[in-house]
mmCIF file of C-alpha atoms and ligand atoms in Angstrom:
data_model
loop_
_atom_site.group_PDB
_atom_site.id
_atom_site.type_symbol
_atom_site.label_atom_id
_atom_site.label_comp_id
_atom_site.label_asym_id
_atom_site.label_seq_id
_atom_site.Cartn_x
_atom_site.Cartn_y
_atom_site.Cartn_z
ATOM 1 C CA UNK F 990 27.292 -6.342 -4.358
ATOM 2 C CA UNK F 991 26.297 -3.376 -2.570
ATOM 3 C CA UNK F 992 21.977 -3.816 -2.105
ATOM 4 C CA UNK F 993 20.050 -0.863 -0.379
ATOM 5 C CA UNK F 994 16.454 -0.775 0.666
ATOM 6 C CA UNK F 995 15.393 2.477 1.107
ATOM 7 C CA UNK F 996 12.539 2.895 3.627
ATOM 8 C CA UNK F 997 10.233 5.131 5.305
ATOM 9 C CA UNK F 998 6.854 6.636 4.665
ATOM 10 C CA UNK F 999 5.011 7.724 1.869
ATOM 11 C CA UNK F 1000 6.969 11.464 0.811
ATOM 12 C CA UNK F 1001 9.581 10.800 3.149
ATOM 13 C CA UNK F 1002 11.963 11.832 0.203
ATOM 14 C CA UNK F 1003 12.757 7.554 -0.725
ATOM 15 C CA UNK F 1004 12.925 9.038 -4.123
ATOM 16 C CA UNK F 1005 14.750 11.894 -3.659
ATOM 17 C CA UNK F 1006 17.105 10.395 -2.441
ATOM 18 C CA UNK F 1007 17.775 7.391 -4.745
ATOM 19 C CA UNK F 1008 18.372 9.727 -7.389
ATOM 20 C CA UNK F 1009 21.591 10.950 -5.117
ATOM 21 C CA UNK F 1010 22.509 7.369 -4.298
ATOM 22 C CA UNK F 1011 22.398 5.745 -7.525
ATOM 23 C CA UNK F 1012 24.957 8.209 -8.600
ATOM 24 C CA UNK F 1013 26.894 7.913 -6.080
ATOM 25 C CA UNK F 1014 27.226 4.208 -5.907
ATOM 26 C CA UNK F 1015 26.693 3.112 -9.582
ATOM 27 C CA UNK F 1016 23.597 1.560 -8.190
ATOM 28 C CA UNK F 1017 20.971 0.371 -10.303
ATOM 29 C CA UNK F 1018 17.368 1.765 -9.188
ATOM 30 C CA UNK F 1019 14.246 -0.185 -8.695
ATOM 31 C CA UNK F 1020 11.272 1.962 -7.520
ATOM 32 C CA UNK F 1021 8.153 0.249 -7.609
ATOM 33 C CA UNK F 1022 6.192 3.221 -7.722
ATOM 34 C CA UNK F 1023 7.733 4.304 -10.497
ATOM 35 C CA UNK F 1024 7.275 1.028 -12.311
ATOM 36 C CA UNK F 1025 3.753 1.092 -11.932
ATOM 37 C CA UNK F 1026 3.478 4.660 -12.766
ATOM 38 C CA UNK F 1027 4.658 3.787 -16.076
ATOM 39 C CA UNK F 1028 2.474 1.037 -16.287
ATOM 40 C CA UNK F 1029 -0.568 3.275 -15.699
ATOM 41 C CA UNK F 1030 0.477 5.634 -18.136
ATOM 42 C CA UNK F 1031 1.377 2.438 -21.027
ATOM 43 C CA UNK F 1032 -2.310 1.708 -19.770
ATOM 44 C CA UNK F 1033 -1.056 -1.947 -20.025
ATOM 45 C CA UNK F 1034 -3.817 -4.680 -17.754
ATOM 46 C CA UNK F 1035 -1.517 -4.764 -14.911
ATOM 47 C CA UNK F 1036 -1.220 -0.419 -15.055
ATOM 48 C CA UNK F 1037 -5.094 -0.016 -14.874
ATOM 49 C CA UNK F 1038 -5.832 -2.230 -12.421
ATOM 50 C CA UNK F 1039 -3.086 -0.615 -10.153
ATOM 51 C CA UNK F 1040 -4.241 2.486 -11.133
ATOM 52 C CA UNK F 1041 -7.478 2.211 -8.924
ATOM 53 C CA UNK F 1042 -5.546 1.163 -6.251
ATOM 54 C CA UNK F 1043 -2.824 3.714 -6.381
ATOM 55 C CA UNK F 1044 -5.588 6.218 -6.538
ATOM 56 C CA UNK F 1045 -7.098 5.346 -3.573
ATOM 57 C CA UNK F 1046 -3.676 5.076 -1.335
ATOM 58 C CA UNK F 1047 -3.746 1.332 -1.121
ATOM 59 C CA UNK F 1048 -1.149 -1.398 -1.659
ATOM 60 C CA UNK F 1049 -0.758 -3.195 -5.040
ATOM 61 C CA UNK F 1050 -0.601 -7.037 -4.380
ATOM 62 C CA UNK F 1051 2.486 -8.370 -3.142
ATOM 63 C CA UNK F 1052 2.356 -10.932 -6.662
ATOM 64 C CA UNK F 1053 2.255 -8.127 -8.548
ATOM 65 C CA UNK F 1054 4.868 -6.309 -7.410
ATOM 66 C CA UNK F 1055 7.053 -9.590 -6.592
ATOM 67 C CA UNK F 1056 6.984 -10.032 -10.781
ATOM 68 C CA UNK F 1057 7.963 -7.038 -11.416
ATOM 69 C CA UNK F 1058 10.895 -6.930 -9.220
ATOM 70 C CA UNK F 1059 12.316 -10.351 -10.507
ATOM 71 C CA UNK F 1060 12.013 -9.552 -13.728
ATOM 72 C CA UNK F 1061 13.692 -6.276 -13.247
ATOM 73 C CA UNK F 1062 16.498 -7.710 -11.507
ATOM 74 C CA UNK F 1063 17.060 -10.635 -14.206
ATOM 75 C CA UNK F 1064 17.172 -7.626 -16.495
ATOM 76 C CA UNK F 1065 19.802 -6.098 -15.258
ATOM 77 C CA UNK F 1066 22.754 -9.311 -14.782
ATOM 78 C CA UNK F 1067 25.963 -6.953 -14.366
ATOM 79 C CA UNK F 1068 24.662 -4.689 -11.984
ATOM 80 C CA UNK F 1069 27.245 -4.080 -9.834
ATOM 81 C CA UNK F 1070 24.315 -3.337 -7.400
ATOM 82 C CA UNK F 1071 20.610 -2.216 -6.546
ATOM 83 C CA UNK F 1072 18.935 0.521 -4.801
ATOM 84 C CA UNK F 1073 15.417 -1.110 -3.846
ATOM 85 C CA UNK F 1074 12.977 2.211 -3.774
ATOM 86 C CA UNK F 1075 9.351 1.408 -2.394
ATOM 87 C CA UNK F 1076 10.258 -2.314 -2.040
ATOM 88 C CA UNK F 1077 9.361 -4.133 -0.141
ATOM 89 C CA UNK F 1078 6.615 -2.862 1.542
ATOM 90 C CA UNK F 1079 5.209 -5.975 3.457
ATOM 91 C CA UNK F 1080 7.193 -8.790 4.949
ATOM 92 C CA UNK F 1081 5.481 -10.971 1.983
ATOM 93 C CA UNK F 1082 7.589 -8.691 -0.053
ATOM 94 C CA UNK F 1083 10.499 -8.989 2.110
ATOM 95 C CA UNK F 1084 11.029 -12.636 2.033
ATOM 96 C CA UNK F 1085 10.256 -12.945 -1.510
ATOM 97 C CA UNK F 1086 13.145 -10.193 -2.155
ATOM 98 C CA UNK F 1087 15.813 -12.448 0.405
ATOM 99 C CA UNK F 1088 14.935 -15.609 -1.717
ATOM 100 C CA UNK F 1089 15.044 -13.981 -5.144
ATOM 101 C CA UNK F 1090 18.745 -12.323 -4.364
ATOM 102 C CA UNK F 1091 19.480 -15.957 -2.710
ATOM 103 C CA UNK F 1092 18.912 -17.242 -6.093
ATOM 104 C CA UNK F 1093 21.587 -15.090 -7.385
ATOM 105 C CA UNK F 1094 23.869 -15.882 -4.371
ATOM 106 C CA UNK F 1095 23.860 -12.130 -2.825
ATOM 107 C CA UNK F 1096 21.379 -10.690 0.078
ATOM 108 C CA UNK F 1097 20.394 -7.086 0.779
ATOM 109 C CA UNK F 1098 23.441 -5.017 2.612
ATOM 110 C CA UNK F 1099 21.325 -2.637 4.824
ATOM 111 C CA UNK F 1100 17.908 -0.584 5.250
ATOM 112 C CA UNK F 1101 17.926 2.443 5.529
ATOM 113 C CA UNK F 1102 15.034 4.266 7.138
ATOM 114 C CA UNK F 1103 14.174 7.523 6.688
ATOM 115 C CA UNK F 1104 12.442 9.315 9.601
ATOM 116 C CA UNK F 1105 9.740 12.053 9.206
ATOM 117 C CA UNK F 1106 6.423 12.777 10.849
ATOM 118 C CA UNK F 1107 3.390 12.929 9.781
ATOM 119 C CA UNK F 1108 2.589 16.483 9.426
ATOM 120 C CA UNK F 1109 5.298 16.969 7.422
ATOM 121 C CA UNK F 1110 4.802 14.310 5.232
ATOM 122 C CA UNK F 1111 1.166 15.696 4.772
ATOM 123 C CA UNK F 1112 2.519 18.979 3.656
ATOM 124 C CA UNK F 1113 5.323 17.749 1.173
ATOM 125 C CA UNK F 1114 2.889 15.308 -0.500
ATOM 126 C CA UNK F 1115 0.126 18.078 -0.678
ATOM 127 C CA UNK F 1116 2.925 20.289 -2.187
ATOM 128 C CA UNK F 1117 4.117 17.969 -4.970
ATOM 129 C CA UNK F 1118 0.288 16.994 -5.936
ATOM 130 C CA UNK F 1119 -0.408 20.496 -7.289
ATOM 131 C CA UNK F 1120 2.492 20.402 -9.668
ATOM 132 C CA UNK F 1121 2.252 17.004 -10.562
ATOM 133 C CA UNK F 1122 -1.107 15.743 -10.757
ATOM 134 C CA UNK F 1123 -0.515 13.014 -9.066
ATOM 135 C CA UNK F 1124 -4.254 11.321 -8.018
ATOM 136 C CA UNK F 1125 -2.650 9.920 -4.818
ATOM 137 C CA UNK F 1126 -1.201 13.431 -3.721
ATOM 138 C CA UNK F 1127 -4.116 15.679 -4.384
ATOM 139 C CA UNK F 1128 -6.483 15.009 -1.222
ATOM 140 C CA UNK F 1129 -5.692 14.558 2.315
ATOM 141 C CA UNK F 1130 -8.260 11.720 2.959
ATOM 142 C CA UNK F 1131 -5.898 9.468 0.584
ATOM 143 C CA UNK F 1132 -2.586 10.477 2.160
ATOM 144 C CA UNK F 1133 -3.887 9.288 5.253
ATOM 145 C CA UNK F 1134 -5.195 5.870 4.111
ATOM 146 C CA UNK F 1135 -1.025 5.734 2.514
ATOM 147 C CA UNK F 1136 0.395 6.783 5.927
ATOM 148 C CA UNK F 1137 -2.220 4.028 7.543
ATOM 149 C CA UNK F 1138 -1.362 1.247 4.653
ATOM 150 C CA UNK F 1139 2.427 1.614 5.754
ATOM 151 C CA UNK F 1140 2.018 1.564 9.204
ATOM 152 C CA UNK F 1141 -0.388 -1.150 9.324
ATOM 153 C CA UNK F 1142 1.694 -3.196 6.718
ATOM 154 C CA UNK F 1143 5.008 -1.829 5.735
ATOM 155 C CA UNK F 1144 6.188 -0.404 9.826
ATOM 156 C CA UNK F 1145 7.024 -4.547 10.853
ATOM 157 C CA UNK F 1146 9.497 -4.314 8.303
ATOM 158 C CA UNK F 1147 11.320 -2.342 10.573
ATOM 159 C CA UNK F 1148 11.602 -5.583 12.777
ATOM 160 C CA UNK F 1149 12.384 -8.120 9.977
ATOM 161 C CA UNK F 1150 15.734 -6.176 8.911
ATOM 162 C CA UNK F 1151 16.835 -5.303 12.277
ATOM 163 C CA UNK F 1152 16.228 -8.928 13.194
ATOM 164 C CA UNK F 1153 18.791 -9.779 10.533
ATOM 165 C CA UNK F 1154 21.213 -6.938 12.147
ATOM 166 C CA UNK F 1155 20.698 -4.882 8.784
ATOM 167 C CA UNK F 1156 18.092 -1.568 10.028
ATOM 168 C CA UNK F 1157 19.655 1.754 10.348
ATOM 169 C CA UNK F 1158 17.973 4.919 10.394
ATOM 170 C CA UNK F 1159 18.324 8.577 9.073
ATOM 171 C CA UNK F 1160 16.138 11.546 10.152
ATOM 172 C CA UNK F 1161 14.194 12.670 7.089
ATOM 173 C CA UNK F 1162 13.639 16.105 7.748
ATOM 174 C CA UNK F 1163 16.273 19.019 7.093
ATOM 175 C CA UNK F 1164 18.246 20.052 3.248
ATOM 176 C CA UNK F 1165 18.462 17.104 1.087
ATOM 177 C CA UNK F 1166 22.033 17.621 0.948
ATOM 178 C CA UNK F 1167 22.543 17.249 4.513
ATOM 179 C CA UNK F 1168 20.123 13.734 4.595
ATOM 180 C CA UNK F 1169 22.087 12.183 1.495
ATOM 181 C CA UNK F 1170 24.891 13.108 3.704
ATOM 182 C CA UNK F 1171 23.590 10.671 7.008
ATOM 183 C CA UNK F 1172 22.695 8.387 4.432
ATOM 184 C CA UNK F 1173 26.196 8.134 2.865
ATOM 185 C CA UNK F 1174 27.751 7.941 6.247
ATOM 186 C CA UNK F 1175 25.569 4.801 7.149
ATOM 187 C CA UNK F 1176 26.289 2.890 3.958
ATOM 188 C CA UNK F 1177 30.260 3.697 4.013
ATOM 189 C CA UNK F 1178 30.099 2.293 7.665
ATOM 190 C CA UNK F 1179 29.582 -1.143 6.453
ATOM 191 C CA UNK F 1180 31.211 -0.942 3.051
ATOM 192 C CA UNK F 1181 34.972 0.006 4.456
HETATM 193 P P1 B4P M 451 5.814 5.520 -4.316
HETATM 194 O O1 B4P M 451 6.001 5.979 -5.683
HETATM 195 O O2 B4P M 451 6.819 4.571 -3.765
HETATM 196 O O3 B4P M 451 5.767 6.879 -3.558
HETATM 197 P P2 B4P M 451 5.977 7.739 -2.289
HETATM 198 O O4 B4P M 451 5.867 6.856 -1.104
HETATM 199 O O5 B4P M 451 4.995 8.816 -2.525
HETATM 200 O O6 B4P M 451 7.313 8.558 -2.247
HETATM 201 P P3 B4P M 451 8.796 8.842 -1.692
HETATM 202 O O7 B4P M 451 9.061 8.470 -0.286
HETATM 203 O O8 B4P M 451 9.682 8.228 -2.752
HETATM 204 O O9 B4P M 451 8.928 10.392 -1.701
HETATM 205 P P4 B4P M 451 9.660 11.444 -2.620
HETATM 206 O O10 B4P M 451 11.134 11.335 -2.660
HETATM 207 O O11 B4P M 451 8.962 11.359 -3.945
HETATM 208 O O12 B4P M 451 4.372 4.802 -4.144
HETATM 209 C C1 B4P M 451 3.152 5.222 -4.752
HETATM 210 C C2 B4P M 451 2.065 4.107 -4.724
HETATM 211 O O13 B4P M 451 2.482 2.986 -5.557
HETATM 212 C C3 B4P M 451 1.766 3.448 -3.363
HETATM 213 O O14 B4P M 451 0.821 4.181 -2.608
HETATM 214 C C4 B4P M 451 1.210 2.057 -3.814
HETATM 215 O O15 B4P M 451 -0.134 2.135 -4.220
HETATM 216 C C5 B4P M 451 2.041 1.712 -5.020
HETATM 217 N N1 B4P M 451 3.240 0.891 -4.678
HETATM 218 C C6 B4P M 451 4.548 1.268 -4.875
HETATM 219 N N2 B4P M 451 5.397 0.298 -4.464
HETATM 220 C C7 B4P M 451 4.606 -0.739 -3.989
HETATM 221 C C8 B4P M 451 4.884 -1.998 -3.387
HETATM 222 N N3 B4P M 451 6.152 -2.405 -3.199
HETATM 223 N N4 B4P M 451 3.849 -2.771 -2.988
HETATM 224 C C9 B4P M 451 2.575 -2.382 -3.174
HETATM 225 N N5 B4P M 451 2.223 -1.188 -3.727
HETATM 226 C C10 B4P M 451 3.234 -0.360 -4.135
HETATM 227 O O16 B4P M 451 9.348 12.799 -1.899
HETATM 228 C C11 B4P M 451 8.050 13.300 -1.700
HETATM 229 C C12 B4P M 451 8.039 14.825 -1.811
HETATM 230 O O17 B4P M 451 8.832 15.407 -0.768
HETATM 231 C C13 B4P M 451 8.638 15.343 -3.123
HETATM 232 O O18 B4P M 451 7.835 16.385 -3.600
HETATM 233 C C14 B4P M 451 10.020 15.837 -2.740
HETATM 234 O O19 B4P M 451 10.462 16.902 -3.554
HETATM 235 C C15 B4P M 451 9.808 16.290 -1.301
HETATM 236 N N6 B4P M 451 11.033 16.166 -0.488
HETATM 237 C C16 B4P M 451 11.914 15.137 -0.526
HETATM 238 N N7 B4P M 451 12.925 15.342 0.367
HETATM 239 C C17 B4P M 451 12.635 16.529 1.000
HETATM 240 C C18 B4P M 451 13.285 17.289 2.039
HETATM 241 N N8 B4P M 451 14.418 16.882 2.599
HETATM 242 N N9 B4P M 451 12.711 18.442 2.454
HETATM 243 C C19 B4P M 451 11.533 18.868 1.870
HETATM 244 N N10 B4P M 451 10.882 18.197 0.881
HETATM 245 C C20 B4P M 451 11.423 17.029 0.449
#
């Protein structure tokens, strides 16, 4: 089984991205974001008390998420692979993912980080939150608090893959074509 983390930032284009690599390599994709987006909008318990949290920039907590994930990946038995999109985003999350894909006798492939700075992330997310009303993109106080929340708890993730010899990194910023390009390079390193 080919399984990707996708990392990086808050708008580093994790996404974006996916949407190219799923295609690609008949991955199936697991963003948590997106998850709890729908959530929010199903106004289900779990989606509206994420929904203050996503609001406000911050984590959801790890349990949640951790749920979500397993049952997500028990749903999906003949994947052939996963693209993990916003997951993990603490090394809570992290080890929970390794012993979960233990379970079903695989382990995550490779990380790949995307790299971008933080001006430009400011001005993509600001961009994307007047088209899509997204509570979380509409004010620079909370996309601070997002790019604080992943330094402060997603960055040491960076240490836990390449501990395991499984951390490689992309630069973020340039046509999306050209990035899914790096990207692609990466992962056909290790798969031929
Ligand atoms: P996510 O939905 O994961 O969102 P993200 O970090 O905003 O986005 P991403 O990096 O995917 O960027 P994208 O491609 O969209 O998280 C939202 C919230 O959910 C979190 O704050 C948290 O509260 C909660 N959450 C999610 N997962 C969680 C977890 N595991 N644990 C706890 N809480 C969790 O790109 C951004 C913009 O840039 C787009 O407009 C795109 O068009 C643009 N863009 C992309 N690539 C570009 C390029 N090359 N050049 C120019 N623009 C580009």
């Amino acid at each position: 089984m080919l399984n990707l983390v996708l990392f990086g930032p808050p708008g580093a284009g994790k996404g974006t991205q996916s949407a190219h690599l799923i295609e690609k390599y008949q991955l199936v994709h697991l963003s948590t974001g997106d998850i709890l987006r729908s959530e929010v909008a199903a106004q289900t318990a779990l989606g509206l008390e994420a929904k203050k949290l996503m609001d406000a920039g911050t984590l959801v907590p790890d349990a949640v998420v951790i749920g979500m994930i397993s049952s997500k990946i028990d749903a999906n038995p003949k994947a052939k692979g996963f693209i993990f999109d916003g997951f993990p985003r603490t090394i809570a999350q992290a080890e929970a993912l390794d012993t979960l894909l233990q379970q079903k006798e695989t382990a995550i492939s490779m990380m790949l980080a995307l790299e971008v700075d933080n001006e430009e992330l400011t001005k993509r997310l600001l961009l994307r939150g007047k088209d899509s009303g997204r509570p979380d993109d509409s004010n620079e106080e909370i996309i601070k608090n997002r790019i604080n929340e992943y330094n402060t708890k997603t960055a040491p993730l960076k240490s836990y893959y390449t501990g395991q010899g499984k951390f490689s990194a992309v630069p973020g910023i340039g046509s999306i074509e050209t990035i899914f390009a790096s990207l692609a390079n990466a992962i056909d390193a290790i798969t031929v």
